[in-house]
């Protein structure tokens, strides 16, 4: 790989990885083949022993360290040992998560368990005999068992292997639209649930097959995907091999946005792919996959697309409306918080996973520079609390200088009336968007929660966001977690901003609707900040209704009392989000596969070009936020 260009790497990867196709025989040939395979076929997902005890608990059976496995093979079956409850997260994963032992805490844990001394063997045996049996694992609820059945029903296969889950599997709905496709962003909670269950094959297949769909050819046609773009979704189609229809083959049909309702390319797909890749490698220790040429090339192409030079002066990503989870016109064009939080997380993940060589050296340097500038920009200019709103309220405008306080020429009249009474005395949040003369003061849940998980916020800001959610529980959670944004646009604002979108009516869908899938990201943020009680409270609210309401996509009304008027039932990421939330609470140490800790080294780098006229640098300002 050393010295090769991205296109050279792409060519090498294309030669190494071929699209997987399976020929499907027809008539008698197919019947004969099915009889031959009947005796040797294995179930796609063999069910685990199910004495009403889930396989995830205080100690995950598939996450036993390599040293423990080696010792077990030498000494025979061992007496189960209860896992002590530890306040130190390092103690919680010691000897339990192999990849954590090797990578996350290299200074704290040895790679290999030292052999026991002979004189200690007798004492060890006596200690094992004296240990009391472990406490029984928590019993799986009926709602969880139903959720697992539905999640497995949503699994789709390609060439005989599981590759993802469809967006929704509603047997009562005849109009499928694109809900029968596998979406990258939708599959993430499904992938996490399978990973924590020990079923890693489907995630590995998904990562590699979506990588094959990535656009590697640079084009100038505005209706073709740019180099490095990941598709929003894909569908498995069966096509005839010839005109006689004597044989068929399976092909993957990607959608880069050319078939989407708004014809918008997805910006977040590649970012989610990188985040999921890191989570998979952390929980499995599959470094062989990470070091593959095609995987390294895929990461580099995504980053090259995101870090490309342009006319924009900000370190944030400039994107169009509808380019993320909010995939319809909702006034989020520009620099929406959701994209910035995912962008920052993907940069942090990529920096861990990229193989250092002559080809990636400059890219890693660019990542570090962007991380430094992006963290300062978001922390300094997107954060609002009572103190900051008071400053904006007294802003002077039309300032021209390097030392201007109102750098984006924000007019105080932009402060909405609802915010004046809504913002609490303690706590705050990151606004939804920032552009010249424009601040979108709406609270967007995904962006704020993922900013906590990725440490895009300071620890103090992260605590403030959760404090605000707790304070404004009736507005943001109420009868169903969690509002996608608050408040909803109404009346003339709704007509102008959304184009009178009949699906995004006030307090529905993206316009203030409640989305249960956000529950897992809320749980992740709560665990990271040491406030799991908030997550338990939200999960309890959701668990009362989700099953009875047939696992809907979203809920309507200000308090989330009604099932969304156009909501799909048995929405897969609603189901998977619930399961992932429960499993994260059961095993909080697993939050480490998705979160990033504060990186103080980033604050050592200056993101701006200092001059004699510039009196404030992002390095000093960013450091001042830590406390």
PDB file of N, CA and C in Angstrom, residues 456-524:
ATOM      1  N   UNK A 456     -17.362  15.568  21.304  1.00  0.00           N
ATOM      2  CA  UNK A 456     -17.321  16.834  20.580  1.00  0.00           C
ATOM      3  C   UNK A 456     -17.610  17.984  21.542  1.00  0.00           C
ATOM      4  N   UNK A 457     -18.427  17.741  22.546  1.00  0.00           N
ATOM      5  CA  UNK A 457     -18.664  18.717  23.593  1.00  0.00           C
ATOM      6  C   UNK A 457     -17.601  18.580  24.688  1.00  0.00           C
ATOM      7  N   UNK A 458     -17.482  19.598  25.504  1.00  0.00           N
ATOM      8  CA  UNK A 458     -16.676  19.462  26.707  1.00  0.00           C
ATOM      9  C   UNK A 458     -17.463  18.642  27.723  1.00  0.00           C
ATOM     10  N   UNK A 459     -16.792  18.072  28.719  1.00  0.00           N
ATOM     11  CA  UNK A 459     -17.543  17.345  29.762  1.00  0.00           C
ATOM     12  C   UNK A 459     -18.601  18.217  30.432  1.00  0.00           C
ATOM     13  N   UNK A 460     -18.287  19.471  30.651  1.00  0.00           N
ATOM     14  CA  UNK A 460     -19.252  20.366  31.290  1.00  0.00           C
ATOM     15  C   UNK A 460     -20.465  20.587  30.393  1.00  0.00           C
ATOM     16  N   UNK A 461     -20.235  20.747  29.096  1.00  0.00           N
ATOM     17  CA  UNK A 461     -21.353  20.914  28.163  1.00  0.00           C
ATOM     18  C   UNK A 461     -22.180  19.641  28.070  1.00  0.00           C
ATOM     19  N   UNK A 462     -21.533  18.487  28.075  1.00  0.00           N
ATOM     20  CA  UNK A 462     -22.258  17.217  28.020  1.00  0.00           C
ATOM     21  C   UNK A 462     -23.183  17.074  29.224  1.00  0.00           C
ATOM     22  N   UNK A 463     -22.682  17.422  30.396  1.00  0.00           N
ATOM     23  CA  UNK A 463     -23.529  17.381  31.581  1.00  0.00           C
ATOM     24  C   UNK A 463     -24.686  18.360  31.457  1.00  0.00           C
ATOM     25  N   UNK A 464     -24.426  19.517  30.852  1.00  0.00           N
ATOM     26  CA  UNK A 464     -25.483  20.502  30.670  1.00  0.00           C
ATOM     27  C   UNK A 464     -26.586  20.031  29.751  1.00  0.00           C
ATOM     28  N   UNK A 465     -26.233  19.283  28.707  1.00  0.00           N
ATOM     29  CA  UNK A 465     -27.237  18.776  27.771  1.00  0.00           C
ATOM     30  C   UNK A 465     -28.160  17.790  28.476  1.00  0.00           C
ATOM     31  N   UNK A 466     -27.582  16.850  29.231  1.00  0.00           N
ATOM     32  CA  UNK A 466     -28.410  15.879  29.953  1.00  0.00           C
ATOM     33  C   UNK A 466     -29.236  16.554  31.044  1.00  0.00           C
ATOM     34  N   UNK A 467     -28.694  17.579  31.653  1.00  0.00           N
ATOM     35  CA  UNK A 467     -29.469  18.321  32.652  1.00  0.00           C
ATOM     36  C   UNK A 467     -30.660  19.015  32.008  1.00  0.00           C
ATOM     37  N   UNK A 468     -30.458  19.538  30.802  1.00  0.00           N
ATOM     38  CA  UNK A 468     -31.570  20.181  30.096  1.00  0.00           C
ATOM     39  C   UNK A 468     -32.645  19.164  29.738  1.00  0.00           C
ATOM     40  N   UNK A 469     -32.239  17.979  29.264  1.00  0.00           N
ATOM     41  CA  UNK A 469     -33.218  16.945  28.924  1.00  0.00           C
ATOM     42  C   UNK A 469     -34.008  16.543  30.161  1.00  0.00           C
ATOM     43  N   UNK A 470     -33.308  16.406  31.281  1.00  0.00           N
ATOM     44  CA  UNK A 470     -33.979  16.064  32.532  1.00  0.00           C
ATOM     45  C   UNK A 470     -34.954  17.162  32.941  1.00  0.00           C
ATOM     46  N   UNK A 471     -34.522  18.408  32.802  1.00  0.00           N
ATOM     47  CA  UNK A 471     -35.361  19.545  33.188  1.00  0.00           C
ATOM     48  C   UNK A 471     -36.575  19.677  32.274  1.00  0.00           C
ATOM     49  N   UNK A 472     -36.382  19.399  30.992  1.00  0.00           N
ATOM     50  CA  UNK A 472     -37.449  19.563  29.994  1.00  0.00           C
ATOM     51  C   UNK A 472     -37.986  18.202  29.540  1.00  0.00           C
ATOM     52  N   UNK A 473     -38.087  17.278  30.477  1.00  0.00           N
ATOM     53  CA  UNK A 473     -38.521  15.917  30.169  1.00  0.00           C
ATOM     54  C   UNK A 473     -39.889  15.889  29.499  1.00  0.00           C
ATOM     55  N   UNK A 474     -40.823  16.664  29.963  1.00  0.00           N
ATOM     56  CA  UNK A 474     -42.178  16.662  29.401  1.00  0.00           C
ATOM     57  C   UNK A 474     -42.206  17.167  27.965  1.00  0.00           C
ATOM     58  N   UNK A 475     -41.218  17.960  27.574  1.00  0.00           N
ATOM     59  CA  UNK A 475     -41.154  18.457  26.202  1.00  0.00           C
ATOM     60  C   UNK A 475     -40.401  17.510  25.276  1.00  0.00           C
ATOM     61  N   UNK A 476     -39.337  16.878  25.755  1.00  0.00           N
ATOM     62  CA  UNK A 476     -38.455  16.094  24.900  1.00  0.00           C
ATOM     63  C   UNK A 476     -38.707  14.591  24.966  1.00  0.00           C
ATOM     64  N   UNK A 477     -39.343  14.111  26.042  1.00  0.00           N
ATOM     65  CA  UNK A 477     -39.624  12.681  26.197  1.00  0.00           C
ATOM     66  C   UNK A 477     -41.122  12.444  26.332  1.00  0.00           C
ATOM     67  N   UNK A 478     -41.715  12.938  27.398  1.00  0.00           N
ATOM     68  CA  UNK A 478     -43.157  12.822  27.644  1.00  0.00           C
ATOM     69  C   UNK A 478     -43.604  11.367  27.543  1.00  0.00           C
ATOM     70  N   UNK A 479     -44.505  11.069  26.573  1.00  0.00           N
ATOM     71  CA  UNK A 479     -45.091   9.733  26.458  1.00  0.00           C
ATOM     72  C   UNK A 479     -44.303   8.791  25.554  1.00  0.00           C
ATOM     73  N   UNK A 480     -43.283   9.278  24.888  1.00  0.00           N
ATOM     74  CA  UNK A 480     -42.460   8.422  24.041  1.00  0.00           C
ATOM     75  C   UNK A 480     -41.139   9.122  23.746  1.00  0.00           C
ATOM     76  N   UNK A 481     -40.033   8.532  24.137  1.00  0.00           N
ATOM     77  CA  UNK A 481     -38.738   9.116  23.790  1.00  0.00           C
ATOM     78  C   UNK A 481     -38.412   8.819  22.329  1.00  0.00           C
ATOM     79  N   UNK A 482     -37.937   9.766  21.584  1.00  0.00           N
ATOM     80  CA  UNK A 482     -37.357  11.022  21.982  1.00  0.00           C
ATOM     81  C   UNK A 482     -37.657  11.990  20.842  1.00  0.00           C
ATOM     82  N   UNK A 483     -37.963  13.238  21.158  1.00  0.00           N
ATOM     83  CA  UNK A 483     -38.229  14.232  20.126  1.00  0.00           C
ATOM     84  C   UNK A 483     -37.037  14.355  19.189  1.00  0.00           C
ATOM     85  N   UNK A 484     -37.304  14.271  17.896  1.00  0.00           N
ATOM     86  CA  UNK A 484     -36.216  14.425  16.940  1.00  0.00           C
ATOM     87  C   UNK A 484     -35.711  15.855  16.929  1.00  0.00           C
ATOM     88  N   UNK A 485     -36.625  16.816  17.131  1.00  0.00           N
ATOM     89  CA  UNK A 485     -36.248  18.209  17.295  1.00  0.00           C
ATOM     90  C   UNK A 485     -37.334  18.922  18.088  1.00  0.00           C
ATOM     91  N   UNK A 486     -36.953  20.024  18.685  1.00  0.00           N
ATOM     92  CA  UNK A 486     -37.914  20.809  19.477  1.00  0.00           C
ATOM     93  C   UNK A 486     -37.558  22.281  19.318  1.00  0.00           C
ATOM     94  N   UNK A 487     -38.574  23.142  19.104  1.00  0.00           N
ATOM     95  CA  UNK A 487     -39.999  22.827  18.910  1.00  0.00           C
ATOM     96  C   UNK A 487     -40.296  22.575  17.434  1.00  0.00           C
ATOM     97  N   UNK A 488     -41.558  22.282  17.144  1.00  0.00           N
ATOM     98  CA  UNK A 488     -41.986  22.097  15.762  1.00  0.00           C
ATOM     99  C   UNK A 488     -42.224  23.444  15.089  1.00  0.00           C
ATOM    100  N   UNK A 489     -42.057  23.463  13.774  1.00  0.00           N
ATOM    101  CA  UNK A 489     -42.402  24.661  13.003  1.00  0.00           C
ATOM    102  C   UNK A 489     -43.899  24.638  12.692  1.00  0.00           C
ATOM    103  N   UNK A 490     -44.546  25.776  12.811  1.00  0.00           N
ATOM    104  CA  UNK A 490     -45.983  25.856  12.621  1.00  0.00           C
ATOM    105  C   UNK A 490     -46.338  27.033  11.724  1.00  0.00           C
ATOM    106  N   UNK A 491     -47.561  27.014  11.226  1.00  0.00           N
ATOM    107  CA  UNK A 491     -48.160  28.138  10.480  1.00  0.00           C
ATOM    108  C   UNK A 491     -47.291  28.554   9.296  1.00  0.00           C
ATOM    109  N   UNK A 492     -47.045  29.852   9.163  1.00  0.00           N
ATOM    110  CA  UNK A 492     -46.307  30.356   7.999  1.00  0.00           C
ATOM    111  C   UNK A 492     -44.879  29.816   7.953  1.00  0.00           C
ATOM    112  N   UNK A 493     -44.259  29.659   9.107  1.00  0.00           N
ATOM    113  CA  UNK A 493     -42.902  29.120   9.140  1.00  0.00           C
ATOM    114  C   UNK A 493     -42.870  27.716   8.558  1.00  0.00           C
ATOM    115  N   UNK A 494     -43.859  26.885   8.914  1.00  0.00           N
ATOM    116  CA  UNK A 494     -43.927  25.536   8.363  1.00  0.00           C
ATOM    117  C   UNK A 494     -44.139  25.574   6.850  1.00  0.00           C
ATOM    118  N   UNK A 495     -45.004  26.449   6.383  1.00  0.00           N
ATOM    119  CA  UNK A 495     -45.279  26.507   4.943  1.00  0.00           C
ATOM    120  C   UNK A 495     -44.061  26.968   4.160  1.00  0.00           C
ATOM    121  N   UNK A 496     -43.333  27.946   4.706  1.00  0.00           N
ATOM    122  CA  UNK A 496     -42.187  28.497   3.977  1.00  0.00           C
ATOM    123  C   UNK A 496     -40.993  27.552   4.030  1.00  0.00           C
ATOM    124  N   UNK A 497     -40.673  27.059   5.217  1.00  0.00           N
ATOM    125  CA  UNK A 497     -39.458  26.252   5.391  1.00  0.00           C
ATOM    126  C   UNK A 497     -39.603  24.868   4.789  1.00  0.00           C
ATOM    127  N   UNK A 498     -40.733  24.196   5.025  1.00  0.00           N
ATOM    128  CA  UNK A 498     -40.897  22.822   4.542  1.00  0.00           C
ATOM    129  C   UNK A 498     -41.535  22.751   3.167  1.00  0.00           C
ATOM    130  N   UNK A 499     -42.008  23.868   2.642  1.00  0.00           N
ATOM    131  CA  UNK A 499     -42.732  23.820   1.376  1.00  0.00           C
ATOM    132  C   UNK A 499     -44.111  23.213   1.540  1.00  0.00           C
ATOM    133  N   UNK A 500     -44.716  23.417   2.716  1.00  0.00           N
ATOM    134  CA  UNK A 500     -46.044  22.847   3.031  1.00  0.00           C
ATOM    135  C   UNK A 500     -46.043  21.325   2.944  1.00  0.00           C
ATOM    136  N   UNK A 501     -44.966  20.709   3.434  1.00  0.00           N
ATOM    137  CA  UNK A 501     -44.822  19.257   3.392  1.00  0.00           C
ATOM    138  C   UNK A 501     -45.940  18.604   4.211  1.00  0.00           C
ATOM    139  N   UNK A 502     -46.828  17.823   3.572  1.00  0.00           N
ATOM    140  CA  UNK A 502     -47.945  17.221   4.314  1.00  0.00           C
ATOM    141  C   UNK A 502     -47.510  16.126   5.286  1.00  0.00           C
ATOM    142  N   UNK A 503     -46.319  15.590   5.139  1.00  0.00           N
ATOM    143  CA  UNK A 503     -45.845  14.568   6.073  1.00  0.00           C
ATOM    144  C   UNK A 503     -45.151  15.200   7.278  1.00  0.00           C
ATOM    145  N   UNK A 504     -44.566  16.375   7.069  1.00  0.00           N
ATOM    146  CA  UNK A 504     -43.887  17.071   8.151  1.00  0.00           C
ATOM    147  C   UNK A 504     -44.769  18.164   8.745  1.00  0.00           C
ATOM    148  N   UNK A 505     -46.022  17.848   8.975  1.00  0.00           N
ATOM    149  CA  UNK A 505     -46.905  18.781   9.660  1.00  0.00           C
ATOM    150  C   UNK A 505     -46.410  18.967  11.095  1.00  0.00           C
ATOM    151  N   UNK A 506     -46.828  20.035  11.776  1.00  0.00           N
ATOM    152  CA  UNK A 506     -46.324  20.295  13.122  1.00  0.00           C
ATOM    153  C   UNK A 506     -46.498  19.104  14.062  1.00  0.00           C
ATOM    154  N   UNK A 507     -45.432  18.787  14.784  1.00  0.00           N
ATOM    155  CA  UNK A 507     -45.367  17.708  15.777  1.00  0.00           C
ATOM    156  C   UNK A 507     -45.562  16.325  15.149  1.00  0.00           C
ATOM    157  N   UNK A 508     -45.094  16.181  13.921  1.00  0.00           N
ATOM    158  CA  UNK A 508     -45.166  14.901  13.223  1.00  0.00           C
ATOM    159  C   UNK A 508     -43.888  14.673  12.443  1.00  0.00           C
ATOM    160  N   UNK A 509     -43.528  13.404  12.286  1.00  0.00           N
ATOM    161  CA  UNK A 509     -42.393  12.981  11.480  1.00  0.00           C
ATOM    162  C   UNK A 509     -41.134  13.742  11.892  1.00  0.00           C
ATOM    163  N   UNK A 510     -40.455  14.430  10.966  1.00  0.00           N
ATOM    164  CA  UNK A 510     -39.245  15.158  11.333  1.00  0.00           C
ATOM    165  C   UNK A 510     -39.538  16.481  12.020  1.00  0.00           C
ATOM    166  N   UNK A 511     -40.750  16.957  11.912  1.00  0.00           N
ATOM    167  CA  UNK A 511     -41.102  18.273  12.451  1.00  0.00           C
ATOM    168  C   UNK A 511     -41.637  18.137  13.884  1.00  0.00           C
ATOM    169  N   UNK A 512     -40.761  17.735  14.787  1.00  0.00           N
ATOM    170  CA  UNK A 512     -41.151  17.592  16.190  1.00  0.00           C
ATOM    171  C   UNK A 512     -41.767  16.266  16.541  1.00  0.00           C
ATOM    172  N   UNK A 513     -41.642  15.248  15.682  1.00  0.00           N
ATOM    173  CA  UNK A 513     -42.143  13.926  16.007  1.00  0.00           C
ATOM    174  C   UNK A 513     -41.241  13.217  17.012  1.00  0.00           C
ATOM    175  N   UNK A 514     -41.759  12.159  17.625  1.00  0.00           N
ATOM    176  CA  UNK A 514     -40.994  11.375  18.601  1.00  0.00           C
ATOM    177  C   UNK A 514     -40.542  10.071  17.954  1.00  0.00           C
ATOM    178  N   UNK A 515     -39.237   9.806  18.007  1.00  0.00           N
ATOM    179  CA  UNK A 515     -38.642   8.653  17.330  1.00  0.00           C
ATOM    180  C   UNK A 515     -38.024   7.701  18.350  1.00  0.00           C
ATOM    181  N   UNK A 516     -38.624   6.541  18.557  1.00  0.00           N
ATOM    182  CA  UNK A 516     -38.086   5.593  19.546  1.00  0.00           C
ATOM    183  C   UNK A 516     -36.671   5.116  19.250  1.00  0.00           C
ATOM    184  N   UNK A 517     -36.236   5.169  17.986  1.00  0.00           N
ATOM    185  CA  UNK A 517     -34.891   4.684  17.682  1.00  0.00           C
ATOM    186  C   UNK A 517     -33.819   5.539  18.331  1.00  0.00           C
ATOM    187  N   UNK A 518     -34.136   6.789  18.668  1.00  0.00           N
ATOM    188  CA  UNK A 518     -33.161   7.656  19.330  1.00  0.00           C
ATOM    189  C   UNK A 518     -32.869   7.206  20.761  1.00  0.00           C
ATOM    190  N   UNK A 519     -33.618   6.221  21.226  1.00  0.00           N
ATOM    191  CA  UNK A 519     -33.448   5.750  22.592  1.00  0.00           C
ATOM    192  C   UNK A 519     -32.057   5.185  22.831  1.00  0.00           C
ATOM    193  N   UNK A 520     -31.496   4.469  21.856  1.00  0.00           N
ATOM    194  CA  UNK A 520     -30.194   3.835  22.087  1.00  0.00           C
ATOM    195  C   UNK A 520     -29.083   4.871  22.161  1.00  0.00           C
ATOM    196  N   UNK A 521     -29.206   5.958  21.418  1.00  0.00           N
ATOM    197  CA  UNK A 521     -28.182   6.992  21.485  1.00  0.00           C
ATOM    198  C   UNK A 521     -28.305   7.806  22.773  1.00  0.00           C
ATOM    199  N   UNK A 522     -29.531   7.958  23.256  1.00  0.00           N
ATOM    200  CA  UNK A 522     -29.740   8.591  24.550  1.00  0.00           C
ATOM    201  C   UNK A 522     -29.135   7.727  25.656  1.00  0.00           C
ATOM    202  N   UNK A 523     -29.347   6.420  25.571  1.00  0.00           N
ATOM    203  CA  UNK A 523     -28.768   5.495  26.547  1.00  0.00           C
ATOM    204  C   UNK A 523     -27.250   5.563  26.527  1.00  0.00           C
ATOM    205  N   UNK A 524     -26.677   5.617  25.339  1.00  0.00           N
ATOM    206  CA  UNK A 524     -25.223   5.688  25.199  1.00  0.00           C
ATOM    207  C   UNK A 524     -24.677   6.948  25.869  1.00  0.00           C
TER     208      UNK A 524
END
